[in-house]
Short mmCIF file of C-alpha atoms and ligand atoms in Angstrom, two decimals:
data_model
loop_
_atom_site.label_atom_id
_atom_site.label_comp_id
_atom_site.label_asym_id
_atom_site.label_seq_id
_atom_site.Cartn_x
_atom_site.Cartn_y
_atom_site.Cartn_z
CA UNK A 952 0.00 0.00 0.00
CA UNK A 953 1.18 3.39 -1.15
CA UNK A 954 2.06 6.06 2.04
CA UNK A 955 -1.26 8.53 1.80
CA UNK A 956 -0.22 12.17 0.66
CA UNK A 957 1.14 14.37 2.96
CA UNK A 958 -0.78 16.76 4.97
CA UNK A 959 -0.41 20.36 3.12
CA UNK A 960 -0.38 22.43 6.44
CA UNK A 961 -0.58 26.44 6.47
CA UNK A 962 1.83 27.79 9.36
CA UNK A 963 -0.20 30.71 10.56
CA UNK A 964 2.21 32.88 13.31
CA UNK A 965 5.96 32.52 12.15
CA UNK A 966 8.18 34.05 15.09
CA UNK A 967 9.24 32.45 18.26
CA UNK A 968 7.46 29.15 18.44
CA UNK A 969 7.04 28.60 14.60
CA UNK A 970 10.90 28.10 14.68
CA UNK A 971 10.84 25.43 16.73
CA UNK A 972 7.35 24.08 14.56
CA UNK A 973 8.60 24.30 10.92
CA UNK A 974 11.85 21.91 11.56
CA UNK A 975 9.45 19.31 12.81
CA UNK A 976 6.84 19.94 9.64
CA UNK A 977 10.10 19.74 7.51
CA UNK A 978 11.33 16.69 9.02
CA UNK A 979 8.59 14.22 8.82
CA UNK A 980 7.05 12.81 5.68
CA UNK A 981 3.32 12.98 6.83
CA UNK A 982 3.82 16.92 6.55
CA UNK A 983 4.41 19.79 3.77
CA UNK A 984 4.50 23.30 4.45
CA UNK A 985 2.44 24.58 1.72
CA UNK A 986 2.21 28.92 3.29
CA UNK A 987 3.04 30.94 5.62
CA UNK A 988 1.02 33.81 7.55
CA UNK A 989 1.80 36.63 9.88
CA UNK A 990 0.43 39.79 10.19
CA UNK A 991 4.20 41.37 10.92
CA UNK A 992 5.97 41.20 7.45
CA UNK A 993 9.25 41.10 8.65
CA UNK A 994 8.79 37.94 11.05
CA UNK A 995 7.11 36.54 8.12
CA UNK A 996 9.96 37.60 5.26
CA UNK A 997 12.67 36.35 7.30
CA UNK A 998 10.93 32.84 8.32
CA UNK A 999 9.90 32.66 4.70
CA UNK A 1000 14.03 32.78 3.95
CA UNK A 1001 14.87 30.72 6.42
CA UNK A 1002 12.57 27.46 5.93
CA UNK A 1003 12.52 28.71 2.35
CA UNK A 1004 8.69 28.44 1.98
CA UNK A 1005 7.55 31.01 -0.65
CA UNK A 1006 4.03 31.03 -0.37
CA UNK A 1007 3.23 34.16 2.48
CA UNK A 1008 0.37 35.86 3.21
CA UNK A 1009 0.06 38.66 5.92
CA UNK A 1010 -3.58 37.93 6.61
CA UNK A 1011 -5.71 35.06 7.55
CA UNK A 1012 -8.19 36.33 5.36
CA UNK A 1013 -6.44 35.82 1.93
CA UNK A 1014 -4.61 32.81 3.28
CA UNK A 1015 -8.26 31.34 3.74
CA UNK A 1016 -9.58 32.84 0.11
CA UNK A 1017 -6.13 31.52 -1.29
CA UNK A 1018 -7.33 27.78 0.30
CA UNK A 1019 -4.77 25.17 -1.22
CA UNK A 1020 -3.69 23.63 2.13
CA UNK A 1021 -5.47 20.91 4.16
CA UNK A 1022 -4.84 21.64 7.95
CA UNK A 1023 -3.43 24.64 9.48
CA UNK A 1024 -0.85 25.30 12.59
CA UNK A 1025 -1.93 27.95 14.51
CA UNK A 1026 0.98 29.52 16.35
CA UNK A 1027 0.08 33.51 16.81
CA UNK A 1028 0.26 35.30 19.86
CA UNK A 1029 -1.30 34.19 22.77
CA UNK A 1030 -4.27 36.61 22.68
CA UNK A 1031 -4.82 35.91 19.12
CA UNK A 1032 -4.97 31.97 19.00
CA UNK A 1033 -8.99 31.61 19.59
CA UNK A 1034 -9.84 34.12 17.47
CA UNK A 1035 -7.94 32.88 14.61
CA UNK A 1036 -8.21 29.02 15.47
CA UNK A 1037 -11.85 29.81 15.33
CA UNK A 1038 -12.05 31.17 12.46
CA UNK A 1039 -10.30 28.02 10.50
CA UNK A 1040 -12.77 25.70 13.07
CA UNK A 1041 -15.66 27.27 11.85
CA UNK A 1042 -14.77 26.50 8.06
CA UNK A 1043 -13.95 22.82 9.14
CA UNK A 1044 -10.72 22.75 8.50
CA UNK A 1045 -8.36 20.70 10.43
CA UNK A 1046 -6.42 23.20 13.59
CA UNK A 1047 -3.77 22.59 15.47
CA UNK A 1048 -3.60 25.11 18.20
CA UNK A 1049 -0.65 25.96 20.11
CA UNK A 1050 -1.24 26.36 24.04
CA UNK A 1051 -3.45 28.30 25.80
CA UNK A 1052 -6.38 27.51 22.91
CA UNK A 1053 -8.35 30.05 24.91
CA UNK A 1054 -6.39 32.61 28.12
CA UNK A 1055 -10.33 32.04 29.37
CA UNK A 1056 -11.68 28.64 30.00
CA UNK A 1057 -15.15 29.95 28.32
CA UNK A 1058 -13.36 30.97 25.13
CA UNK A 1059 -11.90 27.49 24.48
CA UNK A 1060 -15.03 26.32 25.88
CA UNK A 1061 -16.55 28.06 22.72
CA UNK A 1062 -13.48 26.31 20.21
CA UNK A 1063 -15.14 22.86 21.71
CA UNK A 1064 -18.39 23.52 20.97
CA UNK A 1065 -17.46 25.32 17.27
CA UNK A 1066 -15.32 22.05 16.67
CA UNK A 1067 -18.29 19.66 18.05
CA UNK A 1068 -20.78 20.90 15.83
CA UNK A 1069 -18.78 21.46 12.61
CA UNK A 1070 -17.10 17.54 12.83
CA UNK A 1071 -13.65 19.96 13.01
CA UNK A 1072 -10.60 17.94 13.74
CA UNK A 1073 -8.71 20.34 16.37
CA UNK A 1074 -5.74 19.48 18.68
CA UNK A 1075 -3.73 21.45 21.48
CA UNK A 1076 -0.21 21.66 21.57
CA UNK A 1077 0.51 20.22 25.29
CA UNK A 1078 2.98 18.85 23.93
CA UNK A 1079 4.80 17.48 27.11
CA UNK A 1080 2.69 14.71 27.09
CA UNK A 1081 4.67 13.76 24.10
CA UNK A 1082 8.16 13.61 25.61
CA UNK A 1083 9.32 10.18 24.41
CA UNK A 1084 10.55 9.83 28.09
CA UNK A 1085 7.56 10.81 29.73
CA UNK A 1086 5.17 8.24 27.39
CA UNK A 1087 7.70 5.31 28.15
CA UNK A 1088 7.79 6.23 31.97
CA UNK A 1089 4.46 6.48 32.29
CA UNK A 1090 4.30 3.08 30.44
CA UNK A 1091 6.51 1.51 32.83
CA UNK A 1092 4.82 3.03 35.93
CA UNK A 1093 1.13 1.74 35.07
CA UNK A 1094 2.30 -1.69 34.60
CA UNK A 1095 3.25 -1.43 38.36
CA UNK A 1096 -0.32 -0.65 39.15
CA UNK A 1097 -2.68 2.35 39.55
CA UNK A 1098 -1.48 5.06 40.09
CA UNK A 1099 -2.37 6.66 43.60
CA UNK A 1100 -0.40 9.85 44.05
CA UNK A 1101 0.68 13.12 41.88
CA UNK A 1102 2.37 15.67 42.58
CA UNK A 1103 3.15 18.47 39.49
CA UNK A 1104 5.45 21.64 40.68
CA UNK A 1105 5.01 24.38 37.87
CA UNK A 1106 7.17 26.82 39.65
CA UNK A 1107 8.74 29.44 37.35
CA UNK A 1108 9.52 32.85 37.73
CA UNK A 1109 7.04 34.57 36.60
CA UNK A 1110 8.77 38.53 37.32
CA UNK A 1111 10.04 38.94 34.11
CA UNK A 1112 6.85 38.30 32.37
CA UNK A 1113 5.02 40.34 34.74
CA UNK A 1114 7.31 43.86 34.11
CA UNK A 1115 8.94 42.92 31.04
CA UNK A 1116 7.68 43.51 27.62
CA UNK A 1117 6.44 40.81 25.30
CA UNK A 1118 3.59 40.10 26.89
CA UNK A 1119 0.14 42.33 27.42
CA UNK A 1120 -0.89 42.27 31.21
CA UNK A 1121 -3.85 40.33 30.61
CA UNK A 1122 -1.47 37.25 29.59
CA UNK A 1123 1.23 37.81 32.30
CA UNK A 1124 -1.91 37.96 34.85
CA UNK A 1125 -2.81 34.56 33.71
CA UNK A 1126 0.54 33.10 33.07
CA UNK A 1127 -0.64 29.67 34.84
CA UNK A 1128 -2.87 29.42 31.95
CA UNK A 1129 -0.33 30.72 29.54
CA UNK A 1130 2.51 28.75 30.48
CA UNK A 1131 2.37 26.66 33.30
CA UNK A 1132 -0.52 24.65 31.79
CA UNK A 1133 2.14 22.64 30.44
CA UNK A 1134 3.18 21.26 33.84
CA UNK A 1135 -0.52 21.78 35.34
CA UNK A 1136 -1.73 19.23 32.60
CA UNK A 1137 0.55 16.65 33.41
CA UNK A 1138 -1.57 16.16 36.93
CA UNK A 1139 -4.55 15.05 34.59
CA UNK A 1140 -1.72 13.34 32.05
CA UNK A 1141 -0.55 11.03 35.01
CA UNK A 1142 -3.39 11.02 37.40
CA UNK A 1143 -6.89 11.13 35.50
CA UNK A 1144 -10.04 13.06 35.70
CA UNK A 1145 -10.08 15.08 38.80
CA UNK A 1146 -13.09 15.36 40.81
CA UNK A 1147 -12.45 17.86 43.30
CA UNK A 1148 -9.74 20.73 44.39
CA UNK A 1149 -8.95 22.20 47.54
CA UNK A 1150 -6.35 25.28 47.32
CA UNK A 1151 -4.70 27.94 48.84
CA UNK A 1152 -3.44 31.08 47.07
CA UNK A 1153 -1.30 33.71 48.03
CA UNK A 1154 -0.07 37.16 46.88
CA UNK A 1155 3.80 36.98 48.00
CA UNK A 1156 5.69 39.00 45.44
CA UNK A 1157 4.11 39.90 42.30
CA UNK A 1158 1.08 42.86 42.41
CA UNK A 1159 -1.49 39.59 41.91
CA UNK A 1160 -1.85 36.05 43.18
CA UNK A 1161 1.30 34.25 42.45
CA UNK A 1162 1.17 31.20 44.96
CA UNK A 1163 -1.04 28.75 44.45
CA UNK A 1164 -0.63 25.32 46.38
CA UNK A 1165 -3.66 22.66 46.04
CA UNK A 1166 -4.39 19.34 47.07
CA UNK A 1167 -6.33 17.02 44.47
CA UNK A 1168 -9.10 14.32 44.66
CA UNK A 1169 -9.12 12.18 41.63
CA UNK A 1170 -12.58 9.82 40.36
CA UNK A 1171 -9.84 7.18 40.84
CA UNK A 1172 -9.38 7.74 44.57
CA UNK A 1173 -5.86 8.89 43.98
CA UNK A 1174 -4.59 12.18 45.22
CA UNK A 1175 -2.38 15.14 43.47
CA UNK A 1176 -0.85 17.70 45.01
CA UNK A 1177 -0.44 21.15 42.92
CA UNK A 1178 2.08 23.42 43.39
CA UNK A 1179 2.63 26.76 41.43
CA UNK A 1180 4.86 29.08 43.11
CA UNK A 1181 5.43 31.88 40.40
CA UNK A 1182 8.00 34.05 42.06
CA UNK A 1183 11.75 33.44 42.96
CA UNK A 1184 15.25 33.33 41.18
CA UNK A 1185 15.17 29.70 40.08
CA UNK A 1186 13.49 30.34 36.55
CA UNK A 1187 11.61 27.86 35.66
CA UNK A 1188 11.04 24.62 37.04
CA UNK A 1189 8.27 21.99 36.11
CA UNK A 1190 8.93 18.52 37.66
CA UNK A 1191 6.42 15.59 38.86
CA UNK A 1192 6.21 12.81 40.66
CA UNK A 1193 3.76 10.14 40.24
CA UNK A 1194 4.00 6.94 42.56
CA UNK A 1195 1.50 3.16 42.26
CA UNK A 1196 1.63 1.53 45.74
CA UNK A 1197 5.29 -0.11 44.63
CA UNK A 1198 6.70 2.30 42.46
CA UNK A 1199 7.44 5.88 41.93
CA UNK A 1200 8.17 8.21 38.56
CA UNK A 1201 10.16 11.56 38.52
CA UNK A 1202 11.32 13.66 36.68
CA UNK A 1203 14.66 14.63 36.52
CA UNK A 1204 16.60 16.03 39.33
CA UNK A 1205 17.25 19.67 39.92
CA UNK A 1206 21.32 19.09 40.15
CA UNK A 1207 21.05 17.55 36.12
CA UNK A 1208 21.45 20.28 33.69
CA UNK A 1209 18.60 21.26 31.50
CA UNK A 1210 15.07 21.00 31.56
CA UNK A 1211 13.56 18.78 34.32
CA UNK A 1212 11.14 17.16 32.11
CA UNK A 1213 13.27 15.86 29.33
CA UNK A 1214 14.06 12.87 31.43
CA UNK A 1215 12.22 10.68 34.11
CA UNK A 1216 13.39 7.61 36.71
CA UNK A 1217 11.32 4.72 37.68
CA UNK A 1218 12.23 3.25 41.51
CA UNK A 1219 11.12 -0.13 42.77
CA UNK A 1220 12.16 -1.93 45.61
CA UNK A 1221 14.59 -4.05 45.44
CA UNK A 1222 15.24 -2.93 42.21
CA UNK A 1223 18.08 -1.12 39.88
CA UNK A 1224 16.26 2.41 38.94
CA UNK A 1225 15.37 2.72 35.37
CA UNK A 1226 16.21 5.73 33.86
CA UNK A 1227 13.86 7.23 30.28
CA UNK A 1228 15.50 9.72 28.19
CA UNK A 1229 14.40 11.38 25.36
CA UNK A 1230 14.63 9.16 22.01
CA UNK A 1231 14.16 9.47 18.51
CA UNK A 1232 13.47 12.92 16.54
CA UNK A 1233 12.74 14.55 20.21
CA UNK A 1234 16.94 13.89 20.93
CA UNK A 1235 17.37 16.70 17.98
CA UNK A 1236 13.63 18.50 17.61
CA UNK A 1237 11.83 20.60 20.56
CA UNK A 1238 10.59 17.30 22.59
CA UNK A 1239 6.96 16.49 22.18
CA UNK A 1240 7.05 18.50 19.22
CA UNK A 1241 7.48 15.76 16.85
CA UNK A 1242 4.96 12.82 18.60
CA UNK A 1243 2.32 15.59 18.60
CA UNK A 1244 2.87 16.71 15.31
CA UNK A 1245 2.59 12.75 14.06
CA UNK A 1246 -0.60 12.43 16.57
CA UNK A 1247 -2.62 15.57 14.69
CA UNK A 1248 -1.76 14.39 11.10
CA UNK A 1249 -2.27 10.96 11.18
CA UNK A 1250 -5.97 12.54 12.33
CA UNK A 1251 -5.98 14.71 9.06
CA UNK A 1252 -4.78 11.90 6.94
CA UNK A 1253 -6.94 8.77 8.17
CA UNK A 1254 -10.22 11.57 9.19
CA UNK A 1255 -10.45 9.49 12.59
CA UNK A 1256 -10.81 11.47 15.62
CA UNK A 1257 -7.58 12.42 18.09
CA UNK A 1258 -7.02 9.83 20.53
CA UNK A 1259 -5.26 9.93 24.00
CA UNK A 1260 -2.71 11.34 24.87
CA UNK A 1261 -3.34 13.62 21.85
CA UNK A 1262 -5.42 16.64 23.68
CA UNK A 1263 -8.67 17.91 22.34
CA UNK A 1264 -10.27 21.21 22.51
CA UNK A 1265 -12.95 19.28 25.05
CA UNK A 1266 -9.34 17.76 27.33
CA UNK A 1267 -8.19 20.97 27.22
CA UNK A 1268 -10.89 22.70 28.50
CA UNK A 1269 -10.86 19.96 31.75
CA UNK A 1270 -7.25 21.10 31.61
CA UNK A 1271 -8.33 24.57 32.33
CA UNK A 1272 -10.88 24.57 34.39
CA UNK A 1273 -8.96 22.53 36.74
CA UNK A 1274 -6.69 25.44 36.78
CA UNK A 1275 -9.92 27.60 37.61
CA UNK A 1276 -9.82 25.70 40.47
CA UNK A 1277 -6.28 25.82 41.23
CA UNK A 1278 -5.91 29.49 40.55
CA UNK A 1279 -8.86 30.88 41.64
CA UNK A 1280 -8.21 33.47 38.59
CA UNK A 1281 -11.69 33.45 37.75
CA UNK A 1282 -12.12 35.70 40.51
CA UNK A 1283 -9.34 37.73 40.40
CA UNK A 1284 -8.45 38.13 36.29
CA UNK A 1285 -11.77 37.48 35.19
CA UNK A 1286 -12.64 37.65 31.43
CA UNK A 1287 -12.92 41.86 30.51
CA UNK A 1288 -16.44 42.80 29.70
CA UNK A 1289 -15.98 43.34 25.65
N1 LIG B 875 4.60 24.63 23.25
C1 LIG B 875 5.52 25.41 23.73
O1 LIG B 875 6.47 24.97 24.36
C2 LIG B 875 5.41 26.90 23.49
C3 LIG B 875 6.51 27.72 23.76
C4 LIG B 875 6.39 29.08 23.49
C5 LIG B 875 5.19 29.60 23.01
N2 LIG B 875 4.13 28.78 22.80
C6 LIG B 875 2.86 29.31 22.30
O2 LIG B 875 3.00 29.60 20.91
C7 LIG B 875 2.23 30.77 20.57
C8 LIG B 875 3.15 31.78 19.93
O3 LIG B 875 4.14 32.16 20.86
P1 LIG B 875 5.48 32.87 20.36
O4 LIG B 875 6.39 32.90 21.55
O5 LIG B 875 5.93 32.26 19.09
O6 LIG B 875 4.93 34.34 20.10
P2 LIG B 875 5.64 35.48 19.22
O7 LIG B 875 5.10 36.76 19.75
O8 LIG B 875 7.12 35.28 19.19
O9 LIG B 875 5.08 35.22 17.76
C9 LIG B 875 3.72 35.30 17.46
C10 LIG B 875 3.54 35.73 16.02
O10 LIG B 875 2.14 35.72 15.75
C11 LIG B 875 1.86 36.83 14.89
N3 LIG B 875 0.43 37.15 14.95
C12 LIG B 875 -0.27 37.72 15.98
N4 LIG B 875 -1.57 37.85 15.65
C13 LIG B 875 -1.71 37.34 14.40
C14 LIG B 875 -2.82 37.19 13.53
N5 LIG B 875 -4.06 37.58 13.86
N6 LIG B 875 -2.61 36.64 12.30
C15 LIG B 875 -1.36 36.24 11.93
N7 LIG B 875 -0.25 36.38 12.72
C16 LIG B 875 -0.44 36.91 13.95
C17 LIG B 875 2.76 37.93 15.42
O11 LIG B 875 2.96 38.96 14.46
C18 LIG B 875 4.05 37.16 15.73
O12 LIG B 875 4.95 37.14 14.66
C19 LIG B 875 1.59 31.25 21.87
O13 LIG B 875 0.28 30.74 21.94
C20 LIG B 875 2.45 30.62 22.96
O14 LIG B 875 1.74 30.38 24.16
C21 LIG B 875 4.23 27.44 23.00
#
């Protein structure tokens, strides 16, 4: 049987992120970069040179009239991704959508429902769930039993987003949603659906909440424990800890160079720890990037529905409303009145 045609994907934001994207669309065979979009020429003209992909627009608009691509990657600014990822939705045409889909759980709540009624195949990049270390350790964990306890740290320091100047207050406000989703998904990643949250938030150095510290009941029985401290020198620092009656999983330790997640340690008794690190395209690629990539176009290519871990717009809105929970934010940076 002949491979099926690769997926011709529109990149629509071309700066930061997109760099780390386009290597990964490049790389495997399932994918062709048919355009580019940005509304800032010059991030768009140089990305353009770079990846050498010739086809640019600098608006959605005639990207959409234009029309000769199958799926589009959605990787704008942070306050644009719902309204463009709607937009795409809403025609039915396949979106991936980098993190947060929506800063507000009720605007991804309304990318769910837009998705749900148009038959829209639509993904979110939490793309830690796709560190090749991570899947395997996981892997190796369950077959030790359920899983009874989590614990997720998503400590970073959050200062320089707060007074520097890439992002617009209303993001930096709600940088657990923004950023530390990554790590905050991971509790539903390892643990399951959560059934109830008890926190406790605290203002200690930024002008808003920036504490958060929360114990978790899971439908399993299990617990989590969430901790978000978003203030400090350490930069940032996402780690977990997941642990069946005989066996615990973390993440790598604090004294290891480099990002915590990118590898993981299974301990038994009585047993030699195993150590996951990163394999495959993720040893040379931004980790994740790749397996979630494959995830959303084999989706696009076969027309069957995202499966686990692959997050959909309806995950990621559990995602986020657990963070509701967790944050409180809801009362404190609530959606502006438009
Ligand atoms: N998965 C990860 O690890 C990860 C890491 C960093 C950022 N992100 C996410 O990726 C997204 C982009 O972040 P970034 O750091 O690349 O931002 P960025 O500011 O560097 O780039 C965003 C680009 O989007 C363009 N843009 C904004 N509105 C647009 C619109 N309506 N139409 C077309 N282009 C538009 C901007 O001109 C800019 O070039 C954000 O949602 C962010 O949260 C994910």
């Amino acid at each position: 049987m002949s491979a099926p045609d690769p997926v011709r994907c529109a990149v629509i934001g071309t700066k930061t992120i997109a760099g780390q994207h386009l290597p990964v669309l490049q790389t495997l065979p399932e994918a062709e970069v048919a355009a580019l979009c940005d509304i800032d020429a010059e991030a768009l003209g140089e990305t353009s040179r770079r990846f050498g992909i010739e086809r640019t627009f600098t608006s959605v608009e005639d990207l959409q009239t234009w029309g000769e691509f199958d799926a589009v990657y959605v990787l704008v600014s942070v306050l644009a991704v719902a309204e463009v990822s709607e937009r795409f939705i809403r025609a039915g045409i396949p979106t991936f959508l980098e993190k947060p889909p929506g800063l507000y759980s009720s605007d991804t709540e309304r990318l769910a429902e837009a998705a749900r009624e148009t038959g829209t195949t639509a993904m979110v990049g939490f793309n830690r769930r796709f560190y090749t270390c991570l899947q395997a350790g996981r892997e190796a964990l369950l077959d030790t039993g359920d899983v009874v306890s989590v614990t997720v740290h998503a400590d970073e320091d959050a200062g320089d987003k707060w007074f520097g100047e890439k992002f617009p207050p209303e993001v930096s406000m709600r940088w657990a949603y923004a950023n530390s989703i990554h790590a905050l998904d991971l509790l539903r990643y390892l643990g399951g659906e959560v059934a109830k949250v008890t926190s406790v938030v605290r203002k200690r150095r930024l002008p808003k909440p920036d504490s958060f510290s929360a114990l978790l009941e899971y439908e399993s029985g299990a617990v989590g424990r969430a901790i978000a401290d978003h203030f400090g020198p350490k930069g940032s620092s996402h780690w977990y800890e997941a642990r069946t009656a005989s066996a615990v999983l973390t993440s790598q330790a604090r004294s290891s160079p480099g990002d915590r997640l990118s590898s993981c340690t299974l301990e038994r008794h009585g047993r030699e720890p195993v150590r996951f690190g990163l394999t495959g395209l993720d040893r040379r690629l931004k980790p994740g990037f790749p397996g979630e990539s494959r995830a959303f176009l084999r989706a696009v290519q076969t027309g069957e529905p995202v499966s686990f871990p692959a997050p959909t717009l309806d995950d990621a809105v559990r995602t986020m409303k657990m963070i509701d929970e967790i944050t409180g934010a809801e009362e404190w940076a609530p959606k502006p009145a438009s």
